[in-house]
PDB file of C-alpha atoms in Angstrom:
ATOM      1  CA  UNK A  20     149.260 -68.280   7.536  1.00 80.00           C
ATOM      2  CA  UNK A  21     151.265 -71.591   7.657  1.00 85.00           C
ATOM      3  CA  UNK A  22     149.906 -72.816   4.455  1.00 92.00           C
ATOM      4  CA  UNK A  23     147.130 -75.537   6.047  1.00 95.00           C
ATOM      5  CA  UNK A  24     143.471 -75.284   5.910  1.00 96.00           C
ATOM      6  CA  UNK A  25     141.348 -76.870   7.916  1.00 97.00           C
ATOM      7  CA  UNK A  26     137.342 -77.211   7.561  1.00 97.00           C
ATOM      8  CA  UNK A  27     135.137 -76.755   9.261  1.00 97.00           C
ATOM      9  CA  UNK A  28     136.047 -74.259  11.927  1.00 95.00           C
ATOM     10  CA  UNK A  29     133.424 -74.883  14.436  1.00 96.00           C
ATOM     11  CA  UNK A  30     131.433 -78.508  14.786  1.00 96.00           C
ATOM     12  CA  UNK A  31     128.524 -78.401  16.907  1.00 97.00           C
ATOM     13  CA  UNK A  32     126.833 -82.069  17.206  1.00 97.00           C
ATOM     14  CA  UNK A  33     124.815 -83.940  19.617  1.00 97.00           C
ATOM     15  CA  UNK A  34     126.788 -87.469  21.525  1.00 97.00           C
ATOM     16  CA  UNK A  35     125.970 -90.629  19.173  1.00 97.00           C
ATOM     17  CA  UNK A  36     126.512 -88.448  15.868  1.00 97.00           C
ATOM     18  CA  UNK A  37     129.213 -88.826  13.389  1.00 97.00           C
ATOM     19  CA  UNK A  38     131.325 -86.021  11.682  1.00 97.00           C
ATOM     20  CA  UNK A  39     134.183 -85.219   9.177  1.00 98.00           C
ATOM     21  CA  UNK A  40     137.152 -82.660   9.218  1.00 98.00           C
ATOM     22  CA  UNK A  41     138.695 -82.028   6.352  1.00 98.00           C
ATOM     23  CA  UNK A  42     142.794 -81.031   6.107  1.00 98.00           C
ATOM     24  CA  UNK A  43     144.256 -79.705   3.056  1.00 97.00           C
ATOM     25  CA  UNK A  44     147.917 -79.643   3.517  1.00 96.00           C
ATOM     26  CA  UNK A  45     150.665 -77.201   2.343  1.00 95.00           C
ATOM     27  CA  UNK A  46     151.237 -77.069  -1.306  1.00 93.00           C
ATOM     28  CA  UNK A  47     153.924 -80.183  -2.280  1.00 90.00           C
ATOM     29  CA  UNK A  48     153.301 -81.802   0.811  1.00 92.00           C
ATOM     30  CA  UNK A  49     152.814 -84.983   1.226  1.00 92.00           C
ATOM     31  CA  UNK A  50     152.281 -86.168   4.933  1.00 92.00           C
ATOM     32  CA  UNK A  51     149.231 -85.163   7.176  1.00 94.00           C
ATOM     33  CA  UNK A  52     149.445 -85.466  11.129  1.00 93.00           C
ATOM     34  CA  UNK A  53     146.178 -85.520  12.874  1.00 95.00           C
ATOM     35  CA  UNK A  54     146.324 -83.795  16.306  1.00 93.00           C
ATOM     36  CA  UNK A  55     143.733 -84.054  19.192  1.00 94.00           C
ATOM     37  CA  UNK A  56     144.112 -81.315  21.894  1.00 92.00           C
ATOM     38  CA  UNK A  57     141.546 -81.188  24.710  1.00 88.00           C
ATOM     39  CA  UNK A  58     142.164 -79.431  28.412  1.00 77.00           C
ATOM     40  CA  UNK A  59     143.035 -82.188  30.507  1.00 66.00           C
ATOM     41  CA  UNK A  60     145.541 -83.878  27.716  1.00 68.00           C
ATOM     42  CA  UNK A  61     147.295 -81.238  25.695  1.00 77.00           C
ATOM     43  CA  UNK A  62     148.242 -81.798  22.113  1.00 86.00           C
ATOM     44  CA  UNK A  63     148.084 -85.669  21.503  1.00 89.00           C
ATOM     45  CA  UNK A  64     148.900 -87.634  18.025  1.00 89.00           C
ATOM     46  CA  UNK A  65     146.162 -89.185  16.051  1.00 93.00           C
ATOM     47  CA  UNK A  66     147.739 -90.673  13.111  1.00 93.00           C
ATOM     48  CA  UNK A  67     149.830 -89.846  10.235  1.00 91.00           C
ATOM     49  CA  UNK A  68     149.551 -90.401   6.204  1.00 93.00           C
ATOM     50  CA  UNK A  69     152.104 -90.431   3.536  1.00 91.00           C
ATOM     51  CA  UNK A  70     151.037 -90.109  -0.309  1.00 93.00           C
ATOM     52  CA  UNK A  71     147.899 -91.501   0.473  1.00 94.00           C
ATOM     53  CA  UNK A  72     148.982 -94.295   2.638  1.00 94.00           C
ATOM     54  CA  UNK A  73     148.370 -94.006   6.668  1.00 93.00           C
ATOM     55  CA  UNK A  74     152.016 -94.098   8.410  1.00 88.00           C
ATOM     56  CA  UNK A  75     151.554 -94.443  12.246  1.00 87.00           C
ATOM     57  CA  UNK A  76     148.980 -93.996  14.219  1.00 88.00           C
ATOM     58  CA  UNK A  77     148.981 -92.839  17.830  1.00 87.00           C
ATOM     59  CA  UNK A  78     146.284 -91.987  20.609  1.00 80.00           C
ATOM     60  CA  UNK A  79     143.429 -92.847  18.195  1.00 91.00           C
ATOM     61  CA  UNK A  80     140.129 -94.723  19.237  1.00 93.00           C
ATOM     62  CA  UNK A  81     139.076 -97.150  17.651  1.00 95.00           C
ATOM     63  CA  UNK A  82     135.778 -94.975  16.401  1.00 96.00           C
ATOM     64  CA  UNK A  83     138.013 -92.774  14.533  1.00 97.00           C
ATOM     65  CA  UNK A  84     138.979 -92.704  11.626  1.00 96.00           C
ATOM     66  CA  UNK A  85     140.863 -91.187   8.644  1.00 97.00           C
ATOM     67  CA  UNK A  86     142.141 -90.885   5.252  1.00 97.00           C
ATOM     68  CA  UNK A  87     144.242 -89.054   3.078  1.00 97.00           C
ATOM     69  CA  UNK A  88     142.600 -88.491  -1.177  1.00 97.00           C
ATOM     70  CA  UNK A  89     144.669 -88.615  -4.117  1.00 96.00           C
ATOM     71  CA  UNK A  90     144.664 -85.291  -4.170  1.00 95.00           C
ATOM     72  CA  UNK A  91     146.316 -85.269  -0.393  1.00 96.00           C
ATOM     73  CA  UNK A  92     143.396 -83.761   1.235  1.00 97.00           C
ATOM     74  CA  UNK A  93     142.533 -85.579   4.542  1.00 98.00           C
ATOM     75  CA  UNK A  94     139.843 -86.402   6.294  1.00 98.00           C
ATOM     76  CA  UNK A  95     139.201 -87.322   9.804  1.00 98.00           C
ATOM     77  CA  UNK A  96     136.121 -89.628  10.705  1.00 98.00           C
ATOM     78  CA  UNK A  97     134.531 -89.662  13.994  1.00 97.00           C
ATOM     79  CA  UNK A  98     131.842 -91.376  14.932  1.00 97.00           C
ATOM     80  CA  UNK A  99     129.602 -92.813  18.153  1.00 97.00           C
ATOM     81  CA  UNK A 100     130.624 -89.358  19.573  1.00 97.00           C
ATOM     82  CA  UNK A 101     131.298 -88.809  23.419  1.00 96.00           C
ATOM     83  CA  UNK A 102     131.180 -85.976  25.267  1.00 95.00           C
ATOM     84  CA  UNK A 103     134.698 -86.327  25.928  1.00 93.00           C
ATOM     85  CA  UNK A 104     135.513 -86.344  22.218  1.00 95.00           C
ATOM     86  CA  UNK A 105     134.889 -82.193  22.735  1.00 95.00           C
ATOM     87  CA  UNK A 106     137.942 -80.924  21.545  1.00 95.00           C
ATOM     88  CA  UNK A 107     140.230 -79.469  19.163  1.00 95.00           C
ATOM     89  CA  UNK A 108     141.381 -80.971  15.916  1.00 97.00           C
ATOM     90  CA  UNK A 109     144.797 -79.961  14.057  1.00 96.00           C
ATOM     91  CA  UNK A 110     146.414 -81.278  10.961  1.00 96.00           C
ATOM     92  CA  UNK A 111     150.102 -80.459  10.298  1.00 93.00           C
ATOM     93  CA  UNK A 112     151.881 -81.117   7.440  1.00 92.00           C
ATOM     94  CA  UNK A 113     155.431 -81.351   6.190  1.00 88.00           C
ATOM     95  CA  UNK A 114     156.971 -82.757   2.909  1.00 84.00           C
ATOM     96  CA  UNK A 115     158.273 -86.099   3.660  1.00 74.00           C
ATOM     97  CA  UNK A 116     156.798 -89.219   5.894  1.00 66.00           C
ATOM     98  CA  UNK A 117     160.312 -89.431   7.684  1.00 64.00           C
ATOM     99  CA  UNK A 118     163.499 -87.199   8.422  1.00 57.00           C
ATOM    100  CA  UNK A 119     163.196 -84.052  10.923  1.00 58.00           C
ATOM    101  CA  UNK A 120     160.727 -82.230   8.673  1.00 66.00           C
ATOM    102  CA  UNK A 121     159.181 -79.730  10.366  1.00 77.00           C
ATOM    103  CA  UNK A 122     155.259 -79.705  10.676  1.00 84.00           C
ATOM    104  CA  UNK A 123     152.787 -76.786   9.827  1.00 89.00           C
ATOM    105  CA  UNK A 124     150.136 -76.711  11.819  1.00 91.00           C
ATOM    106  CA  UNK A 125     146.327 -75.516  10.313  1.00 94.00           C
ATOM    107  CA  UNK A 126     143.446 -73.295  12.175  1.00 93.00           C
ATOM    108  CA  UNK A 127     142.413 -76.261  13.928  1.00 95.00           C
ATOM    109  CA  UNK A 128     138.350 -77.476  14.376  1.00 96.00           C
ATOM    110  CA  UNK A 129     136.708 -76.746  17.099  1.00 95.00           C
ATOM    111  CA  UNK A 130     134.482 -79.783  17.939  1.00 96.00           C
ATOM    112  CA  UNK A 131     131.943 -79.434  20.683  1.00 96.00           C
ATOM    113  CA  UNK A 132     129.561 -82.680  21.488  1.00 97.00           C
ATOM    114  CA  UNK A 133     126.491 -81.925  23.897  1.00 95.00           C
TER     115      UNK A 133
ATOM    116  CA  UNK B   2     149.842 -90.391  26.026  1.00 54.00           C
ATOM    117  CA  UNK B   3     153.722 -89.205  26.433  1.00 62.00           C
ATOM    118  CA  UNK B   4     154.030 -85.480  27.274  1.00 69.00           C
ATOM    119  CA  UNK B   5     157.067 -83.573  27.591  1.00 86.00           C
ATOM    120  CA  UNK B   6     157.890 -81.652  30.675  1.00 91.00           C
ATOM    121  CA  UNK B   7     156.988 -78.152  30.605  1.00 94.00           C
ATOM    122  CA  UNK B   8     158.187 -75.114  32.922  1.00 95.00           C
ATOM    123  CA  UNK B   9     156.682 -72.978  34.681  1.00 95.00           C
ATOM    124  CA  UNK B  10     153.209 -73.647  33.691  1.00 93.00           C
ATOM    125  CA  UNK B  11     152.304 -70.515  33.803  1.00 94.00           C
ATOM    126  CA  UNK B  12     154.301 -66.600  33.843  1.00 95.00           C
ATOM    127  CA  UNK B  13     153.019 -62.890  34.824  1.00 96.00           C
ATOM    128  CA  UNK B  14     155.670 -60.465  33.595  1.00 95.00           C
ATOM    129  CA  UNK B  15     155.729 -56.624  32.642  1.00 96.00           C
ATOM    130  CA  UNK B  16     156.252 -55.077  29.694  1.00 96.00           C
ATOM    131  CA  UNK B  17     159.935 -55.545  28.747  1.00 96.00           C
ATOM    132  CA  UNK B  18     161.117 -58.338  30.686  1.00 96.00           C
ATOM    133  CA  UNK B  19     162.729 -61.409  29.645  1.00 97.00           C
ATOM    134  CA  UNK B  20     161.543 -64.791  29.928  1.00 96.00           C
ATOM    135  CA  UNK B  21     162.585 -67.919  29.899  1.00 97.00           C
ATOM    136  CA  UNK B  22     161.140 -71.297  29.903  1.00 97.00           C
ATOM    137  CA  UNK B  23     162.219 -75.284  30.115  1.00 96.00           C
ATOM    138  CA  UNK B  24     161.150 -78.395  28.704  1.00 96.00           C
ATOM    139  CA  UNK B  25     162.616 -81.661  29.974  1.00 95.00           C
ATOM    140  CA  UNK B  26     162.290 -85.468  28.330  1.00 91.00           C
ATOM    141  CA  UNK B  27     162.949 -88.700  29.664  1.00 88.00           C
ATOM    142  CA  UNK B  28     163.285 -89.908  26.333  1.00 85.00           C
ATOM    143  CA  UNK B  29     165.938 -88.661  23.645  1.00 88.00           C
ATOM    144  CA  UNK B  30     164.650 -86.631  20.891  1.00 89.00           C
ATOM    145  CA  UNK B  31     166.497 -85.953  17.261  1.00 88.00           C
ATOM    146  CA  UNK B  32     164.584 -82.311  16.702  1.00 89.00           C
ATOM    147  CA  UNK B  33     163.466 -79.793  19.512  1.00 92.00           C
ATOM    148  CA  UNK B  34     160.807 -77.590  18.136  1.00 92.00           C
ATOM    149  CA  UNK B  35     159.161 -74.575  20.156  1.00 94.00           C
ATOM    150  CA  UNK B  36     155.166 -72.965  19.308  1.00 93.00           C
ATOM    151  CA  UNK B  37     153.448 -70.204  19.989  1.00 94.00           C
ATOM    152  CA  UNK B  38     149.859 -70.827  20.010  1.00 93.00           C
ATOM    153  CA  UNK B  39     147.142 -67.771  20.496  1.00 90.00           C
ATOM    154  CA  UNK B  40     143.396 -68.921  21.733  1.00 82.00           C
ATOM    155  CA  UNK B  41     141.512 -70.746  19.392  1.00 78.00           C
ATOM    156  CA  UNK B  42     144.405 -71.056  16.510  1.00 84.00           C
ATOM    157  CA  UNK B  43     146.819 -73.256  15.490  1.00 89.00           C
ATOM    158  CA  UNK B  44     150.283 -73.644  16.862  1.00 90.00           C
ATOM    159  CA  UNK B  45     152.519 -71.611  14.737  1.00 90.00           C
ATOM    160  CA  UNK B  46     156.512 -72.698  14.232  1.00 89.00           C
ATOM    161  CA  UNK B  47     158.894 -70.769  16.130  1.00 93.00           C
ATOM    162  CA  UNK B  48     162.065 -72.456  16.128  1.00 93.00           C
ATOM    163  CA  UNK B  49     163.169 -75.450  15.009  1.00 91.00           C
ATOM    164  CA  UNK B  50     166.310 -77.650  16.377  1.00 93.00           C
ATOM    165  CA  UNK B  51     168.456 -80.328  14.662  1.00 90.00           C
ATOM    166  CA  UNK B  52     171.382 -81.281  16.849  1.00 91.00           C
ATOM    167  CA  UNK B  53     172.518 -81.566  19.842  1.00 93.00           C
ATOM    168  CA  UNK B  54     174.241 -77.858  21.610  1.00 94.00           C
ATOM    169  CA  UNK B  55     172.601 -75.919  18.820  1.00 94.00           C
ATOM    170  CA  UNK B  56     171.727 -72.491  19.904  1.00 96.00           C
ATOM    171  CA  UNK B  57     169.490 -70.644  17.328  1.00 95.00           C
ATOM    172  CA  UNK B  58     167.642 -67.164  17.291  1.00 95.00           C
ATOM    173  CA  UNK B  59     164.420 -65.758  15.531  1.00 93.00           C
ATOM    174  CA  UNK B  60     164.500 -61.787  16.613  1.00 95.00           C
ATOM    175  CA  UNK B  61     163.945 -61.585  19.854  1.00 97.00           C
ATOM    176  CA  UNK B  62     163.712 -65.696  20.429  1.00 97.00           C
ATOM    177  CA  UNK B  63     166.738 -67.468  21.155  1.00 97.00           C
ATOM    178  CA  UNK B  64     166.019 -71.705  21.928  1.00 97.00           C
ATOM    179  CA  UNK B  65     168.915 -74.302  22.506  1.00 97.00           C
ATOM    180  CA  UNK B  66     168.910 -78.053  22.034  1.00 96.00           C
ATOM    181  CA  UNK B  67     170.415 -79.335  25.003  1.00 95.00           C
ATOM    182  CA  UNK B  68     173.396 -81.701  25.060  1.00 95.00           C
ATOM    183  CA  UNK B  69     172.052 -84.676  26.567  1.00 93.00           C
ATOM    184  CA  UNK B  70     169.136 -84.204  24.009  1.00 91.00           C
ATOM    185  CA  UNK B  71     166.604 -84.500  26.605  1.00 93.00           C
ATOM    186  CA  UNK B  72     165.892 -81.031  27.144  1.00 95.00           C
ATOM    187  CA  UNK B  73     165.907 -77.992  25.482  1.00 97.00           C
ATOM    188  CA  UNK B  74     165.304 -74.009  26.485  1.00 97.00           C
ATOM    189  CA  UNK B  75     163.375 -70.662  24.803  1.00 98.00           C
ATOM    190  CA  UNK B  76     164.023 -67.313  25.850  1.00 98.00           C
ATOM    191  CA  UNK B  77     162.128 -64.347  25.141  1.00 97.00           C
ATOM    192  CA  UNK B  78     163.949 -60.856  25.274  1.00 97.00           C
ATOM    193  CA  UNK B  79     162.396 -57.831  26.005  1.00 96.00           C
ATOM    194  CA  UNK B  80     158.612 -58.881  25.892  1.00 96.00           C
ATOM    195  CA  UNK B  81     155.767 -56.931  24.300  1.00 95.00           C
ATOM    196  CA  UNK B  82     152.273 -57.551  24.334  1.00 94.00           C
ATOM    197  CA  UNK B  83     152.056 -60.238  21.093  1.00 94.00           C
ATOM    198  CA  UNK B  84     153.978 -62.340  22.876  1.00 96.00           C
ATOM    199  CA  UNK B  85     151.056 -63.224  24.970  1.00 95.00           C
ATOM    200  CA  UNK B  86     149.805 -66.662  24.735  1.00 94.00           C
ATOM    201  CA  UNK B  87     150.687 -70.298  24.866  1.00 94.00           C
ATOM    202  CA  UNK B  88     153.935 -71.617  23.886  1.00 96.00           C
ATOM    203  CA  UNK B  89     154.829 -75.315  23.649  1.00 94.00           C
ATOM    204  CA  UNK B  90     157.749 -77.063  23.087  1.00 94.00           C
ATOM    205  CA  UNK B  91     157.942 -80.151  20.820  1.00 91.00           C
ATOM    206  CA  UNK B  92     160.342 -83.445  20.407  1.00 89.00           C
ATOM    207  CA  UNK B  93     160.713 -85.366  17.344  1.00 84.00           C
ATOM    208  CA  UNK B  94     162.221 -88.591  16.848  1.00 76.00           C
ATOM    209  CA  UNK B  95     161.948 -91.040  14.027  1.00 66.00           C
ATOM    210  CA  UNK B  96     163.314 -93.821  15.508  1.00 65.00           C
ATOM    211  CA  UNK B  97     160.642 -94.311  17.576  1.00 60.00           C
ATOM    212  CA  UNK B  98     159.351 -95.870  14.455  1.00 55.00           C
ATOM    213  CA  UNK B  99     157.334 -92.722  12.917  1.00 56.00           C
ATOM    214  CA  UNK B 100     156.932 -88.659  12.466  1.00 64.00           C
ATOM    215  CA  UNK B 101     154.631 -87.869  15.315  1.00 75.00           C
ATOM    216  CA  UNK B 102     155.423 -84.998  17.370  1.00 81.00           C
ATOM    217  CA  UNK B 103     155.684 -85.124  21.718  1.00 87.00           C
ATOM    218  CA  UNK B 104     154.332 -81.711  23.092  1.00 89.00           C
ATOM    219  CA  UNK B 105     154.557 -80.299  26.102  1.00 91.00           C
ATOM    220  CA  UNK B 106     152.500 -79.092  28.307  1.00 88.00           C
ATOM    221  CA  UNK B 107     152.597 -75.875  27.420  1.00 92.00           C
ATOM    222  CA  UNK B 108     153.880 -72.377  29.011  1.00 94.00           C
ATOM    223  CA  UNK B 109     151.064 -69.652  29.137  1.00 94.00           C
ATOM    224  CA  UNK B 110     152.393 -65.938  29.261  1.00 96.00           C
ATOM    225  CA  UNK B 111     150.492 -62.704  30.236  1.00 95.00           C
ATOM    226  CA  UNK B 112     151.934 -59.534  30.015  1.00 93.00           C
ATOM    227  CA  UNK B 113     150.650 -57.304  33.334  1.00 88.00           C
ATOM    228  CA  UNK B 114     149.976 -53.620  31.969  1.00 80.00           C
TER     229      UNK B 114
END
């Protein structure tokens, strides 16, 4: 158990919908990584917040979206869903939003658009 | 987006065997890191690598960081069947302006009874 939990586990929505995951990350952590990994593209960067603030953002489309709570829970907005949005969703977290922190990696969501 | 190059792809072994497995960069990274991921969960941390020649073991797991900091190797000794599943190996470098993490394409592993 690596500390991260991830809700829900499985997401089952229809193409045009919107949905949230939600990321807690390890306790006293303070940066949460957003991971997309579908077949054809492996493990691809989303986007990154620090302490509430987003950090860098990778591979994201521009109906995506996310944010990170006071609390540092994050969430992960997705909307105008595609087929091709079928995938799975990981947060990771580490301590700090720079260095060579390693990153925890949650359960992951399980998104499936028909 | 970037991946990492990951090999083989794919490796049938027996009960007992090592294994070993590559991942080359065209890009420098600052920290190697190598998962193990089983179907349908998360990527879990193996081993994590912070300079350059650095040769580190967890049990039966033994990774290096190679010296021109594009590549980096895991080996596996003596297999048993929870080693099964994907592994992936991971570069990290924060000069490339933030904390996001370059996989690879993965390695999967199957033990043959």
């Amino acid at each position: 158990d690596s500390g991260v939990t991830q809700t829900p586990k499985h997401l089952i929505t229809a193409t045009g919908q919107r949905v949230t995951l939600r990321c807690s990350p390890r306790s006293g952590d303070l940066s949460v990584y957003w991971y997309q990994q579908s077949l054809d593209q492996g493990l691809q960067f989303l986007i990154q917040y620090y302490n509430g603030e987003e950090r860098a953002k990778g591979n994201i489309l521009e109906r995506f979206s996310a944010q990170q709570f006071p609390d540092l829970h994050s969430e992960l907005n997705l909307s105008s869903l595609e087929l091709g949005d079928s995938a799975l969703y990981f947060c990771a977290s580490s301590p700090r939003d720079r260095g060579v922190d390693t990153q925890y990696f949650g359960p992951g969501t399980r998104l499936t658009v028909l | 987006g970037q991946q990492l190059n990951q090999s083989p792809q794919s490796m049938f072994i027996q009960e007992g065997e090592d294994v070993s497995m590559n991942c080359t960069s065209s890009s420098i990274f600052n920290t190697w890191l190598w998962y193990k991921q089983d179907p349908g969960e998360g990527p879990v941390l193996l081993i994590a690598l912070y300079k350059a020649g650095e040769l580190t073991s967890n049990g039966r797991l033994t990774a290096q960081f190679g010296i021109t900091r594009k590549d980096s190797f895991l080996n596996i000794s003596a297999s048993i069947p929870s080693d099964v599943g994907i592994y992936f190996c991971a570069g990290q470098n924060p000069h490339f302006g933030n904390e996001k993490l370059t996989f690879g394409t993965g390695t999967r592993l199957t033990i043959i009874p």
